[in-house]
Tab-separated table of C-alpha atoms in Angstrom:
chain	number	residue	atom	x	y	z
A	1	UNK	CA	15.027	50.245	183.153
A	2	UNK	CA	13.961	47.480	180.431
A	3	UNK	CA	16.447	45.319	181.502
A	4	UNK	CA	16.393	41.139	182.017
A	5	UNK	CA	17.358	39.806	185.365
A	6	UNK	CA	19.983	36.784	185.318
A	7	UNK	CA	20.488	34.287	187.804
A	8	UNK	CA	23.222	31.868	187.715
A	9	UNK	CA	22.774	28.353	189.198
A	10	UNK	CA	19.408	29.306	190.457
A	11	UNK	CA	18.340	26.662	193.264
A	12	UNK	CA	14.568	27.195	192.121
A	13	UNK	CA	11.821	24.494	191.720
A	14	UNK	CA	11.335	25.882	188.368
A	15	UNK	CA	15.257	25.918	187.408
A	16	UNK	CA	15.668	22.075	188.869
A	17	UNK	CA	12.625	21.239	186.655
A	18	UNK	CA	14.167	22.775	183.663
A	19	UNK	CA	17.204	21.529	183.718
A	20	UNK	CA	15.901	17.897	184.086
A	21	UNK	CA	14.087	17.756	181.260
A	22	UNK	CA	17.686	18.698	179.174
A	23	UNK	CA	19.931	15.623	177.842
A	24	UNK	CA	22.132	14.297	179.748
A	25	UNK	CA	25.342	14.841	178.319
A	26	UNK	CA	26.714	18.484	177.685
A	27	UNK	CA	28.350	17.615	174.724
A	28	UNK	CA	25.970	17.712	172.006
A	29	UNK	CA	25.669	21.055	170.357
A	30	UNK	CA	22.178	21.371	171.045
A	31	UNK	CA	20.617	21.468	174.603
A	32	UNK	CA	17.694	19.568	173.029
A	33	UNK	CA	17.866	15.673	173.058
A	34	UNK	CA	18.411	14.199	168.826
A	35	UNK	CA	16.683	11.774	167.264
A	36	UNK	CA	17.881	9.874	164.239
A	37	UNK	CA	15.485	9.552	161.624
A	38	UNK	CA	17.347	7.051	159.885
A	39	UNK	CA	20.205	4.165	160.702
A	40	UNK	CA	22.535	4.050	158.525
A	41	UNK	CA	23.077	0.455	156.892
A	42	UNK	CA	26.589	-0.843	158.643
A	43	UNK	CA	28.925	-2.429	156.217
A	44	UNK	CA	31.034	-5.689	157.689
A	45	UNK	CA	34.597	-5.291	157.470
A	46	UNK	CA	35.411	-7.800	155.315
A	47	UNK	CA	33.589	-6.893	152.867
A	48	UNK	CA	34.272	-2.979	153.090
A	49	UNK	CA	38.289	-3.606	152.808
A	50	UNK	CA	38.146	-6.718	150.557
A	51	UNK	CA	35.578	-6.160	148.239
A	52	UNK	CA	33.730	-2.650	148.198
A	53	UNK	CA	37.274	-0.611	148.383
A	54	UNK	CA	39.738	-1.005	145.568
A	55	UNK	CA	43.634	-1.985	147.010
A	56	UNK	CA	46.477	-0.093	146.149
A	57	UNK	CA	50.109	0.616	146.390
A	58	UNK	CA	52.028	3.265	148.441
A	59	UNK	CA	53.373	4.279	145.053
A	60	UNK	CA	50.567	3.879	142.648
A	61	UNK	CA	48.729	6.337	145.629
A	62	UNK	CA	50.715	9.154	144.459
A	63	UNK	CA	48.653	9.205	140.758
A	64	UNK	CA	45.293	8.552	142.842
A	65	UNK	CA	42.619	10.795	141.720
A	66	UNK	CA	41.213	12.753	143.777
A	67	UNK	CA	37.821	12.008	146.057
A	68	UNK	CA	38.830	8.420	145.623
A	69	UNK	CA	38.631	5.901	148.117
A	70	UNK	CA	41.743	2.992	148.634
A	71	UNK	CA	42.169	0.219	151.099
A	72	UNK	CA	46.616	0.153	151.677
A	73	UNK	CA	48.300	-2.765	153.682
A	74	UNK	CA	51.375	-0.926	155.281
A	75	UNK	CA	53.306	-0.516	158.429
A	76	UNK	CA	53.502	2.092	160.701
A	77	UNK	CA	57.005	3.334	160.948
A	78	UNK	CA	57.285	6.674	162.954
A	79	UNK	CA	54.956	8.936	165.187
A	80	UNK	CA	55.470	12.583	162.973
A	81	UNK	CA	54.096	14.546	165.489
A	82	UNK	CA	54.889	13.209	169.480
A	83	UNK	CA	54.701	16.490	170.688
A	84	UNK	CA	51.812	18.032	169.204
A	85	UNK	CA	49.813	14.682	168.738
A	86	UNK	CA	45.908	16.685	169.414
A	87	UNK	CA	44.553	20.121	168.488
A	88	UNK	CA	41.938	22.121	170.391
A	89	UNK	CA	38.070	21.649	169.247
A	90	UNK	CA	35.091	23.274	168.753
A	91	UNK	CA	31.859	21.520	169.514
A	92	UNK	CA	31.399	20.878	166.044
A	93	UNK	CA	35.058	19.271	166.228
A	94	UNK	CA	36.878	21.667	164.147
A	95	UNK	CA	39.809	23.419	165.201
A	96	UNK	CA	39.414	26.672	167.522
A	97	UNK	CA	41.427	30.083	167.388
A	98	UNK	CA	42.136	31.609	170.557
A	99	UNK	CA	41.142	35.116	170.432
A	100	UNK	CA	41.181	37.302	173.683
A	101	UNK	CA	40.889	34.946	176.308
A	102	UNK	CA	38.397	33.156	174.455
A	103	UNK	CA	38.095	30.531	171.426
A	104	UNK	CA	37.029	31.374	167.952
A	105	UNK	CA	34.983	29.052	165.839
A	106	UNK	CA	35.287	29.661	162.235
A	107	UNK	CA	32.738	27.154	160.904
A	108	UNK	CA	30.337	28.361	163.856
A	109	UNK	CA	31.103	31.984	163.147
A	110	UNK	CA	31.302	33.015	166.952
A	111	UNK	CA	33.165	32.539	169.874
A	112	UNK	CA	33.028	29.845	171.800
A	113	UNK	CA	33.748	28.659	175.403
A	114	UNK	CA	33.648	24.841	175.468
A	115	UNK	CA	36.368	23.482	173.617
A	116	UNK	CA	37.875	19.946	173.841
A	117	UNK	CA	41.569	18.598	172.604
A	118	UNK	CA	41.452	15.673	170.148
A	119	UNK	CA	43.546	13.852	168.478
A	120	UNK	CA	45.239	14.066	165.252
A	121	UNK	CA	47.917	11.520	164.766
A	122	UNK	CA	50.397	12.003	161.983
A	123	UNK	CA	52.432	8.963	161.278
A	124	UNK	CA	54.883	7.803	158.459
A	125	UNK	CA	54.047	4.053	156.744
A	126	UNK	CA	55.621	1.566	154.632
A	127	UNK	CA	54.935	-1.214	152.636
A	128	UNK	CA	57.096	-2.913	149.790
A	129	UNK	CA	56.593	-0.209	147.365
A	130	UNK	CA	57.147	3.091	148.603
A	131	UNK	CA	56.267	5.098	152.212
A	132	UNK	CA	53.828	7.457	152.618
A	133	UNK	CA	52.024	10.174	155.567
A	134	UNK	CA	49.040	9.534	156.632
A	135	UNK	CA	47.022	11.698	159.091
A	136	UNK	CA	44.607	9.448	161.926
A	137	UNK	CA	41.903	11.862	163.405
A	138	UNK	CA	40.094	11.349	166.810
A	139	UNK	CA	37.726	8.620	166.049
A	140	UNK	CA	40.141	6.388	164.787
A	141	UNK	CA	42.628	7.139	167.604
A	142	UNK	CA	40.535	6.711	170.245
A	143	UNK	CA	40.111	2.770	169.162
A	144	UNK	CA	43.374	2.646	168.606
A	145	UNK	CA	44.797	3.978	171.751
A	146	UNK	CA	41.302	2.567	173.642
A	147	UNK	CA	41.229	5.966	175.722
A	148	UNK	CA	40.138	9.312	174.665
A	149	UNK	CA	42.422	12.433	174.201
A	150	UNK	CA	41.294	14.202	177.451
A	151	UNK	CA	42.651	10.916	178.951
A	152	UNK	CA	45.624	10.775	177.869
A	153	UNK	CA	46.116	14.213	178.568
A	154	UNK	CA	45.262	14.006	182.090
A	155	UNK	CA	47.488	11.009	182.644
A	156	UNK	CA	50.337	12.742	181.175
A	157	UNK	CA	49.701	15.588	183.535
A	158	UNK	CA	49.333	13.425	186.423
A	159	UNK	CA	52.930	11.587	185.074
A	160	UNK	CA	54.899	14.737	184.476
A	161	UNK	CA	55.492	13.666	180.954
A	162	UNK	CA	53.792	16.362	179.257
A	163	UNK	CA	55.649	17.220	176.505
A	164	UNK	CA	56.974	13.804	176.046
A	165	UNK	CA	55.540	11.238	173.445
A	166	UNK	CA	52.650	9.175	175.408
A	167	UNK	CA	53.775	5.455	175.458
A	168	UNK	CA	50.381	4.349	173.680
A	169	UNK	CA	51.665	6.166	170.874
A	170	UNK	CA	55.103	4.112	170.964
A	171	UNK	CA	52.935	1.245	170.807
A	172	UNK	CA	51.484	1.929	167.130
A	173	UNK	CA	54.858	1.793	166.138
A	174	UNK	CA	55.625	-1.639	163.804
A	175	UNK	CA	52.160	-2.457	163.210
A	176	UNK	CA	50.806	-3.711	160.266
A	177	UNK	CA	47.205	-2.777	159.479
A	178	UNK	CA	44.827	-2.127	156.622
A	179	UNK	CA	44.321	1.745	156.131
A	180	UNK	CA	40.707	2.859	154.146
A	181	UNK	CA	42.284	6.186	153.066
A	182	UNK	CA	40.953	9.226	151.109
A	183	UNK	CA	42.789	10.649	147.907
A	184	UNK	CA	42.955	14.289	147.542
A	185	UNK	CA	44.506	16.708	144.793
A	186	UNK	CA	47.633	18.892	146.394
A	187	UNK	CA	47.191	21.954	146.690
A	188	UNK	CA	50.854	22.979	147.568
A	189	UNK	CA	53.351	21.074	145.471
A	190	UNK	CA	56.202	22.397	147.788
A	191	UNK	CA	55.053	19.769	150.476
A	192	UNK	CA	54.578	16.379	150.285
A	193	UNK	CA	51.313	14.798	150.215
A	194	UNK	CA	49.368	13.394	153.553
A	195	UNK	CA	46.651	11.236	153.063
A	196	UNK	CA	43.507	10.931	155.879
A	197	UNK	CA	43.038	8.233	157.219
A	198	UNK	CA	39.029	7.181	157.316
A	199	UNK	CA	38.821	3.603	158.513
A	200	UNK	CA	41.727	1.173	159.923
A	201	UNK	CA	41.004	-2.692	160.378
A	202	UNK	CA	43.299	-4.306	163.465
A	203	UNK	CA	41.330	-7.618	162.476
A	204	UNK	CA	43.964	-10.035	161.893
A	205	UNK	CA	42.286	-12.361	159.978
A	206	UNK	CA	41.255	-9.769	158.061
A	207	UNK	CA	44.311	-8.849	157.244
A	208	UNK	CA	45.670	-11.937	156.489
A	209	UNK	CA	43.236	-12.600	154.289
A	210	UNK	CA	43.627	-9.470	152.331
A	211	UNK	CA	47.142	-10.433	152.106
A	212	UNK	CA	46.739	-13.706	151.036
A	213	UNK	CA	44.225	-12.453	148.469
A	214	UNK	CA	46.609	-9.780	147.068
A	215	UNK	CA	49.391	-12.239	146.806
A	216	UNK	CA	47.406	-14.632	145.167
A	217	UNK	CA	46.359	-12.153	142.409
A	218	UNK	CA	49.646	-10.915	142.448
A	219	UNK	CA	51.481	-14.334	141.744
A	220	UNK	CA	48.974	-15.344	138.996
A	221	UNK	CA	49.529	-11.536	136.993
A	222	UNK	CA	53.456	-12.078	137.650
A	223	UNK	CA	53.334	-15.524	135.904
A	224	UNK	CA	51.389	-14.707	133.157
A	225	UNK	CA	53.889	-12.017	132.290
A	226	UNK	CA	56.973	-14.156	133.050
A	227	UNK	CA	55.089	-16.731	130.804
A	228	UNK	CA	54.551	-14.086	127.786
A	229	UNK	CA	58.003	-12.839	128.300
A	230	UNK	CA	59.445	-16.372	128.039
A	231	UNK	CA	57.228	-16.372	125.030
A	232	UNK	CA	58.314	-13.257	123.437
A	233	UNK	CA	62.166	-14.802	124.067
A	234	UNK	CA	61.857	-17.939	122.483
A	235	UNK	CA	59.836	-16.300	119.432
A	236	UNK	CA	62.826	-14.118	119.056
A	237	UNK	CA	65.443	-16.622	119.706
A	238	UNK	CA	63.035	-18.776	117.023
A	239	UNK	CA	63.053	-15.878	114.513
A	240	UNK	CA	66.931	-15.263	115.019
A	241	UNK	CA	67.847	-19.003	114.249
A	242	UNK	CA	65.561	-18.749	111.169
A	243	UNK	CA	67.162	-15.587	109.962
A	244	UNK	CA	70.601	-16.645	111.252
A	245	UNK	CA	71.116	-20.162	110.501
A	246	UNK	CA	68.574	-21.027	107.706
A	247	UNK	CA	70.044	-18.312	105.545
A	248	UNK	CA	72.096	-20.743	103.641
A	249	UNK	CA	69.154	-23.171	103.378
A	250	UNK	CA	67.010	-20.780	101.955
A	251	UNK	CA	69.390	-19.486	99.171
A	252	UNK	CA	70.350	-23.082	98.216
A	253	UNK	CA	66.463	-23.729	97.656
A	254	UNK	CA	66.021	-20.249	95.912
A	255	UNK	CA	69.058	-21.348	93.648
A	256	UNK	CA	67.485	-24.948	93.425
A	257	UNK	CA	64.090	-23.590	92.614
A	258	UNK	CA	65.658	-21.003	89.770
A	259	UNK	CA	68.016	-23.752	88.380
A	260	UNK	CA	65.274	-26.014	87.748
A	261	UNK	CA	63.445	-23.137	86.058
A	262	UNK	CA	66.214	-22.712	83.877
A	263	UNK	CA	66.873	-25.937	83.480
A	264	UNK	CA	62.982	-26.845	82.593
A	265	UNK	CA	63.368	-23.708	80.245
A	266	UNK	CA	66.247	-25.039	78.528
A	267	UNK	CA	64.823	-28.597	78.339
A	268	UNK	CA	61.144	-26.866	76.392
A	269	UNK	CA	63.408	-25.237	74.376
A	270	UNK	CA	65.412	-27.733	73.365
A	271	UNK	CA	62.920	-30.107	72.631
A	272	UNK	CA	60.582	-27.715	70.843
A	273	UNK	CA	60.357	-28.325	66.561
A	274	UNK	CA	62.425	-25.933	64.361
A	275	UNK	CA	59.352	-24.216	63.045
A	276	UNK	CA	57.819	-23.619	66.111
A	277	UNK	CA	60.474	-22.199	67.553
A	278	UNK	CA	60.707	-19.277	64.592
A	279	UNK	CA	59.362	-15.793	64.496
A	280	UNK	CA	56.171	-16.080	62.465
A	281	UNK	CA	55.597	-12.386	62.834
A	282	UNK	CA	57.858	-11.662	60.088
A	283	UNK	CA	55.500	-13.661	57.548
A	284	UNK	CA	52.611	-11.219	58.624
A	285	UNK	CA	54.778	-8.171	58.952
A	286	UNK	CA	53.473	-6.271	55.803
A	287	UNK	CA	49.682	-7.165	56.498
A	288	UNK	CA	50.079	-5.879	60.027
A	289	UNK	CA	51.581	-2.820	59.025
A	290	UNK	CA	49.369	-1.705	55.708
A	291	UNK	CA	46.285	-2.721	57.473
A	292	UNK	CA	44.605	0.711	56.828
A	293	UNK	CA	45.461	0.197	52.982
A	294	UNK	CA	42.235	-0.432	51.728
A	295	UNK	CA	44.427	-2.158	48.477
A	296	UNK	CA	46.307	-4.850	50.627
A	297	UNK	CA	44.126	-7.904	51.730
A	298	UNK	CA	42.670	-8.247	55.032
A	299	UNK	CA	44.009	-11.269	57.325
A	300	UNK	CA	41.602	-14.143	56.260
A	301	UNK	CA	40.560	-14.022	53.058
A	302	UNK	CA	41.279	-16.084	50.379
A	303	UNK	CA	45.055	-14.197	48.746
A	304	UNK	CA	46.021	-13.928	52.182
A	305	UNK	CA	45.555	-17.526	52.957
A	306	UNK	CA	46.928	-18.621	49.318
A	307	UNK	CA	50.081	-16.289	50.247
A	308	UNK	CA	50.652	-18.009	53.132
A	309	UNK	CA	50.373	-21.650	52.110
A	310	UNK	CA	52.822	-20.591	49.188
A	311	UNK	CA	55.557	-19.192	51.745
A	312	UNK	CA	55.048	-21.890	54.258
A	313	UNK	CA	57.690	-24.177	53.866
């Protein structure tokens, strides 16, 4: 009939063979064992949220840019989501649609079987400039919460408390950490902005240092600006007292320095000769004017000069 044969958990020499030489674990998406090719060079904390990742505020991340990376100091406030703290996984750990008794994989294109429930944490955090959401995925979680989401599931089921807000979650409640965040554009400006969450640091000396680094830097740009605002007030206090009360000061010395002009006027003009002090024009008033009169003299020659040692007195 050109058909295959099929045979499920086939007790065969050949079948135990096969599925020995398989990996271990079933939850890599390919039966075949991986190799890396290359390790990956591992950054130390310290230096990843002190030194490679810029800081910022809880409201200067609101004009972030997006793709950009920021390392936040801020407290966790409230659990968003207590109730709906995990979604259901492909393989590939994206989110699954269930579609007729089965699970659809939209990155995988197919249907799948295997799917797994991990976490995704929403929480709301504050620090001394604004609050924010931010959104803490599986990885992240399960150091957090030291248990995977399967776990916790379980347990609750095994409690009766499903439904109810798992007291490891409670737990993340009024802690302070450092958050390595990623800065996205909205895309819906009708809802409010959640930021993911890639890294957190529980280190506290970590954290203290951060904060003692921040503070420092802080302090020394909040001085300098008290220091050029103090400045800025004594110039104009300066300035008003030199408008203000040096008005009179100035006018006297204006009125000093223009009475002595007048005075030193008067005094050159009073002790200048008689004949200096005359209009000498008026003895070269008809040479100036005829000048183009080819029949008057020219100033400097000899009638002009006779002329004018006559009328001299």
């Amino acid at each position: 009939m050109n058909c295959s044969v099929l045979i499920f958990n086939s007790k065969c020499a050949e079948s135990v063979a096969f599925r020995s030489s398989l990996a271990e674990t079933l939850d890599t998406p390919s039966p075949m064992t991986l190799t890396q090719l290359s390790v990956e060079s591992r950054v130390e904390p310290i230096e990843e949220f002190l030194y490679n990742t810029p800081r910022i505020t809880l409201q200067s991340l609101r004009d972030a840019t997006s793709g950009s990376f920021h390392v936040v100091a801020a407290t966790i406030k409230r659990i968003l989501n207590p109730d709906s703290f995990y979604y259901t996984a492909c393989i590939c750990s994206k989110a699954v649609i269930p579609d007729s008794r089965m699970w659809y994989c939209e990155k995988c294109n197919k249907h799948v079987v295997r799917v797994f429930p991990r976490f995704c944490v929403k929480v709301r955090v504050m620090d001394t400039t604004d609050s924010a959401t931010f959104v803490i995925f599986d990885k992240d979680a399960n150091l957090l919460l030291d248990m995977s989401c399967a776990e916790m599931i379980r347990e609750m089921e095994i409690t009766g408390t499903v439904g109810l807000m798992p007291p490891q979650l409670q737990e993340l409640v009024d802690k302070t950490w450092l958050f390595k965040i990623e800065a996205k554009a909205n895309q819906n400006p009708n809802f409010e902005q959640s930021f993911r969450v890639r890294k957190i640091c529980t280190d506290a000396a970590i954290i203290d240092q951060f904060l003692a680094k921040w503070n420092k830097e802080e302090a020394a740009v909040g001085k300098s600006l008290n220091e050029c605002g103090s400045l800025s007030t004594l110039l104009e206090k300066g300035k008003d007292a030199l408008i203000g009360g040096s008005s009179n000061l100035l006018s006297e010395d204006y009125d000093s320095l223009s009475a002595s002009d007048v005075k030193g006027k008067g005094a050159i003009i009073e002790g200048t000769p008689i004949g200096v002090s005359q209009d000498l024009m008026e003895k070269f008033s008809t040479d100036v004017v005829h000048l183009d009169d080819d029949s008057m003299p020219t100033i400097g020659s000899s009638k002009t000069v006779s002329t004018e040692s006559q009328e001299t007195p």
